[in-house]
């Protein structure tokens, strides 16, 4: 049986209602989120055993956040308590030609002030088959790069499959530091997940393609990128999300999986966005679900992309889609007709 461990921060998201701008808002909608938590929620919802590892202040807001994870089947027994704050971010949803805006408030949180002796990896990794971390976690605190490195070393020693989503966030750290840090992690990673530009920015693998006015995807260029990533870093597989931005309200969405020397491309979805945040996390969850259930490579990327697509039609950050719904979309039922 599979057991997925996710290590990262847990946040409170504040958003103005609907598509209001920050300056218009007199109230905020609240939900609980975090890249790794988002992945685990969709896996837990679909009966994959999970454990989320983080550090939170011991207060009622943290308990509210944890209750949401438990609601969807995410394990929380390895969460430690300490520090004074839970991280927050503020999201103003864009529409049409107006982009979304995001503001972080993550300094001095429970996770940011974590130290190596807060986490007992021997206990955490008992029975684990997969370990997930993202590029969001190392920049959050003074010790978090070292903590992530220890976790990767311990996971590798136990033969646990290590999954990394590069998830570069310009608001969290400068590019030079991000490049230096994330490259140190790559020799430990078995499965790399990244967006269209992250590998080029962080891992110095050049994308030889010509930009077009309509942002079309050059498949051959992305295959070459994945091939070079595998050659340089030794990954088992590379999964790339391919988002074509038409506007803040409409995107085209597809993906590629490179494994065993071959590239597999998904069908492309045209999405009218409800909430795009968490789309990449849903893709990672779908990828892991498919790999755990031993889908073939083509069906794996179809399932992962369909999972990411469905998330972007759902308010807030969690992908609350069941596997059968994801499969239905992956099979080609894109009509959106009412189910009754």
mmCIF file with all atom_site columns, C-alpha atoms in Angstrom, residues 40-119:
data_model
loop_
_atom_site.group_PDB
_atom_site.id
_atom_site.type_symbol
_atom_site.label_atom_id
_atom_site.label_alt_id
_atom_site.label_comp_id
_atom_site.label_asym_id
_atom_site.label_entity_id
_atom_site.label_seq_id
_atom_site.pdbx_PDB_ins_code
_atom_site.Cartn_x
_atom_site.Cartn_y
_atom_site.Cartn_z
_atom_site.occupancy
_atom_site.B_iso_or_equiv
_atom_site.pdbx_formal_charge
_atom_site.auth_seq_id
_atom_site.auth_comp_id
_atom_site.auth_asym_id
_atom_site.auth_atom_id
_atom_site.pdbx_PDB_model_num
ATOM 1  C CA . UNK A 1 40  ? -2.401  15.478 -0.044  1.00 0.00 ? 40  UNK A CA 1
ATOM 2  C CA . UNK A 1 41  ? -6.043  16.582 0.207   1.00 0.00 ? 41  UNK A CA 1
ATOM 3  C CA . UNK A 1 42  ? -6.849  15.264 -3.258  1.00 0.00 ? 42  UNK A CA 1
ATOM 4  C CA . UNK A 1 43  ? -4.967  12.030 -2.569  1.00 0.00 ? 43  UNK A CA 1
ATOM 5  C CA . UNK A 1 44  ? -6.678  11.589 0.799   1.00 0.00 ? 44  UNK A CA 1
ATOM 6  C CA . UNK A 1 45  ? -10.073 12.273 -0.742  1.00 0.00 ? 45  UNK A CA 1
ATOM 7  C CA . UNK A 1 46  ? -9.344  9.381  -3.091  1.00 0.00 ? 46  UNK A CA 1
ATOM 8  C CA . UNK A 1 47  ? -8.289  6.897  -0.382  1.00 0.00 ? 47  UNK A CA 1
ATOM 9  C CA . UNK A 1 48  ? -4.509  7.188  -0.645  1.00 0.00 ? 48  UNK A CA 1
ATOM 10 C CA . UNK A 1 49  ? -2.846  7.140  2.785   1.00 0.00 ? 49  UNK A CA 1
ATOM 11 C CA . UNK A 1 50  ? -1.145  10.461 3.494   1.00 0.00 ? 50  UNK A CA 1
ATOM 12 C CA . UNK A 1 51  ? 0.671   12.300 6.274   1.00 0.00 ? 51  UNK A CA 1
ATOM 13 C CA . UNK A 1 52  ? 1.275   16.039 6.306   1.00 0.00 ? 52  UNK A CA 1
ATOM 14 C CA . UNK A 1 53  ? 4.356   17.252 8.152   1.00 0.00 ? 53  UNK A CA 1
ATOM 15 C CA . UNK A 1 54  ? 4.631   20.870 9.258   1.00 0.00 ? 54  UNK A CA 1
ATOM 16 C CA . UNK A 1 55  ? 5.005   23.111 12.328  1.00 0.00 ? 55  UNK A CA 1
ATOM 17 C CA . UNK A 1 56  ? 2.151   25.312 13.518  1.00 0.00 ? 56  UNK A CA 1
ATOM 18 C CA . UNK A 1 57  ? 1.416   27.596 16.450  1.00 0.00 ? 57  UNK A CA 1
ATOM 19 C CA . UNK A 1 58  ? -0.671  25.910 19.114  1.00 0.00 ? 58  UNK A CA 1
ATOM 20 C CA . UNK A 1 59  ? -3.871  27.921 18.774  1.00 0.00 ? 59  UNK A CA 1
ATOM 21 C CA . UNK A 1 60  ? -7.444  27.671 17.594  1.00 0.00 ? 60  UNK A CA 1
ATOM 22 C CA . UNK A 1 61  ? -6.687  28.895 14.056  1.00 0.00 ? 61  UNK A CA 1
ATOM 23 C CA . UNK A 1 62  ? -4.234  26.048 13.573  1.00 0.00 ? 62  UNK A CA 1
ATOM 24 C CA . UNK A 1 63  ? -6.889  23.649 14.816  1.00 0.00 ? 63  UNK A CA 1
ATOM 25 C CA . UNK A 1 64  ? -9.336  25.031 12.254  1.00 0.00 ? 64  UNK A CA 1
ATOM 26 C CA . UNK A 1 65  ? -6.749  24.443 9.528   1.00 0.00 ? 65  UNK A CA 1
ATOM 27 C CA . UNK A 1 66  ? -6.046  20.899 10.712  1.00 0.00 ? 66  UNK A CA 1
ATOM 28 C CA . UNK A 1 67  ? -9.739  20.091 10.867  1.00 0.00 ? 67  UNK A CA 1
ATOM 29 C CA . UNK A 1 68  ? -9.953  20.831 7.142   1.00 0.00 ? 68  UNK A CA 1
ATOM 30 C CA . UNK A 1 69  ? -7.113  18.426 6.390   1.00 0.00 ? 69  UNK A CA 1
ATOM 31 C CA . UNK A 1 70  ? -8.663  15.702 8.551   1.00 0.00 ? 70  UNK A CA 1
ATOM 32 C CA . UNK A 1 71  ? -12.013 16.232 6.844   1.00 0.00 ? 71  UNK A CA 1
ATOM 33 C CA . UNK A 1 72  ? -10.489 15.027 3.579   1.00 0.00 ? 72  UNK A CA 1
ATOM 34 C CA . UNK A 1 73  ? -8.519  12.122 5.017   1.00 0.00 ? 73  UNK A CA 1
ATOM 35 C CA . UNK A 1 74  ? -5.075  13.707 5.429   1.00 0.00 ? 74  UNK A CA 1
ATOM 36 C CA . UNK A 1 75  ? -2.997  12.355 8.317   1.00 0.00 ? 75  UNK A CA 1
ATOM 37 C CA . UNK A 1 76  ? -1.786  14.905 10.862  1.00 0.00 ? 76  UNK A CA 1
ATOM 38 C CA . UNK A 1 77  ? -0.079  12.855 13.583  1.00 0.00 ? 77  UNK A CA 1
ATOM 39 C CA . UNK A 1 78  ? 3.414   14.126 12.721  1.00 0.00 ? 78  UNK A CA 1
ATOM 40 C CA . UNK A 1 79  ? 2.536   17.817 12.874  1.00 0.00 ? 79  UNK A CA 1
ATOM 41 C CA . UNK A 1 80  ? 4.485   19.607 15.596  1.00 0.00 ? 80  UNK A CA 1
ATOM 42 C CA . UNK A 1 81  ? 3.455   22.752 17.424  1.00 0.00 ? 81  UNK A CA 1
ATOM 43 C CA . UNK A 1 82  ? 5.516   25.843 18.094  1.00 0.00 ? 82  UNK A CA 1
ATOM 44 C CA . UNK A 1 83  ? 5.988   29.450 17.073  1.00 0.00 ? 83  UNK A CA 1
ATOM 45 C CA . UNK A 1 84  ? 3.561   32.323 17.272  1.00 0.00 ? 84  UNK A CA 1
ATOM 46 C CA . UNK A 1 85  ? 1.941   32.643 13.846  1.00 0.00 ? 85  UNK A CA 1
ATOM 47 C CA . UNK A 1 86  ? 0.394   30.684 11.009  1.00 0.00 ? 86  UNK A CA 1
ATOM 48 C CA . UNK A 1 87  ? 1.297   31.928 7.547   1.00 0.00 ? 87  UNK A CA 1
ATOM 49 C CA . UNK A 1 88  ? -1.211  33.835 5.467   1.00 0.00 ? 88  UNK A CA 1
ATOM 50 C CA . UNK A 1 89  ? -1.604  35.067 1.947   1.00 0.00 ? 89  UNK A CA 1
ATOM 51 C CA . UNK A 1 90  ? -4.016  37.449 0.302   1.00 0.00 ? 90  UNK A CA 1
ATOM 52 C CA . UNK A 1 91  ? -5.364  36.766 -3.189  1.00 0.00 ? 91  UNK A CA 1
ATOM 53 C CA . UNK A 1 92  ? -7.134  39.202 -5.471  1.00 0.00 ? 92  UNK A CA 1
ATOM 54 C CA . UNK A 1 93  ? -8.597  37.152 -8.309  1.00 0.00 ? 93  UNK A CA 1
ATOM 55 C CA . UNK A 1 94  ? -8.077  38.609 -11.760 1.00 0.00 ? 94  UNK A CA 1
ATOM 56 C CA . UNK A 1 95  ? -10.514 38.546 -14.640 1.00 0.00 ? 95  UNK A CA 1
ATOM 57 C CA . UNK A 1 96  ? -10.224 38.970 -18.392 1.00 0.00 ? 96  UNK A CA 1
ATOM 58 C CA . UNK A 1 97  ? -7.231  41.264 -19.008 1.00 0.00 ? 97  UNK A CA 1
ATOM 59 C CA . UNK A 1 98  ? -6.669  42.070 -15.300 1.00 0.00 ? 98  UNK A CA 1
ATOM 60 C CA . UNK A 1 99  ? -4.207  39.638 -13.688 1.00 0.00 ? 99  UNK A CA 1
ATOM 61 C CA . UNK A 1 100 ? -4.559  38.150 -10.230 1.00 0.00 ? 100 UNK A CA 1
ATOM 62 C CA . UNK A 1 101 ? -2.461  39.632 -7.415  1.00 0.00 ? 101 UNK A CA 1
ATOM 63 C CA . UNK A 1 102 ? -1.014  37.878 -4.393  1.00 0.00 ? 102 UNK A CA 1
ATOM 64 C CA . UNK A 1 103 ? 0.523   39.171 -1.164  1.00 0.00 ? 103 UNK A CA 1
ATOM 65 C CA . UNK A 1 104 ? 2.370   36.876 1.291   1.00 0.00 ? 104 UNK A CA 1
ATOM 66 C CA . UNK A 1 105 ? 2.595   37.329 5.058   1.00 0.00 ? 105 UNK A CA 1
ATOM 67 C CA . UNK A 1 106 ? 4.824   34.387 6.053   1.00 0.00 ? 106 UNK A CA 1
ATOM 68 C CA . UNK A 1 107 ? 7.650   35.721 8.220   1.00 0.00 ? 107 UNK A CA 1
ATOM 69 C CA . UNK A 1 108 ? 8.196   34.416 11.745  1.00 0.00 ? 108 UNK A CA 1
ATOM 70 C CA . UNK A 1 109 ? 5.552   31.703 11.434  1.00 0.00 ? 109 UNK A CA 1
ATOM 71 C CA . UNK A 1 110 ? 5.654   28.336 13.145  1.00 0.00 ? 110 UNK A CA 1
ATOM 72 C CA . UNK A 1 111 ? 7.145   26.769 10.027  1.00 0.00 ? 111 UNK A CA 1
ATOM 73 C CA . UNK A 1 112 ? 9.563   29.625 9.324   1.00 0.00 ? 112 UNK A CA 1
ATOM 74 C CA . UNK A 1 113 ? 11.069  29.285 12.804  1.00 0.00 ? 113 UNK A CA 1
ATOM 75 C CA . UNK A 1 114 ? 11.301  25.475 12.699  1.00 0.00 ? 114 UNK A CA 1
ATOM 76 C CA . UNK A 1 115 ? 14.602  23.794 13.598  1.00 0.00 ? 115 UNK A CA 1
ATOM 77 C CA . UNK A 1 116 ? 16.001  20.387 12.583  1.00 0.00 ? 116 UNK A CA 1
ATOM 78 C CA . UNK A 1 117 ? 15.247  18.688 15.891  1.00 0.00 ? 117 UNK A CA 1
ATOM 79 C CA . UNK A 1 118 ? 11.522  19.471 15.479  1.00 0.00 ? 118 UNK A CA 1
ATOM 80 C CA . UNK A 1 119 ? 11.110  16.555 13.046  1.00 0.00 ? 119 UNK A CA 1
#
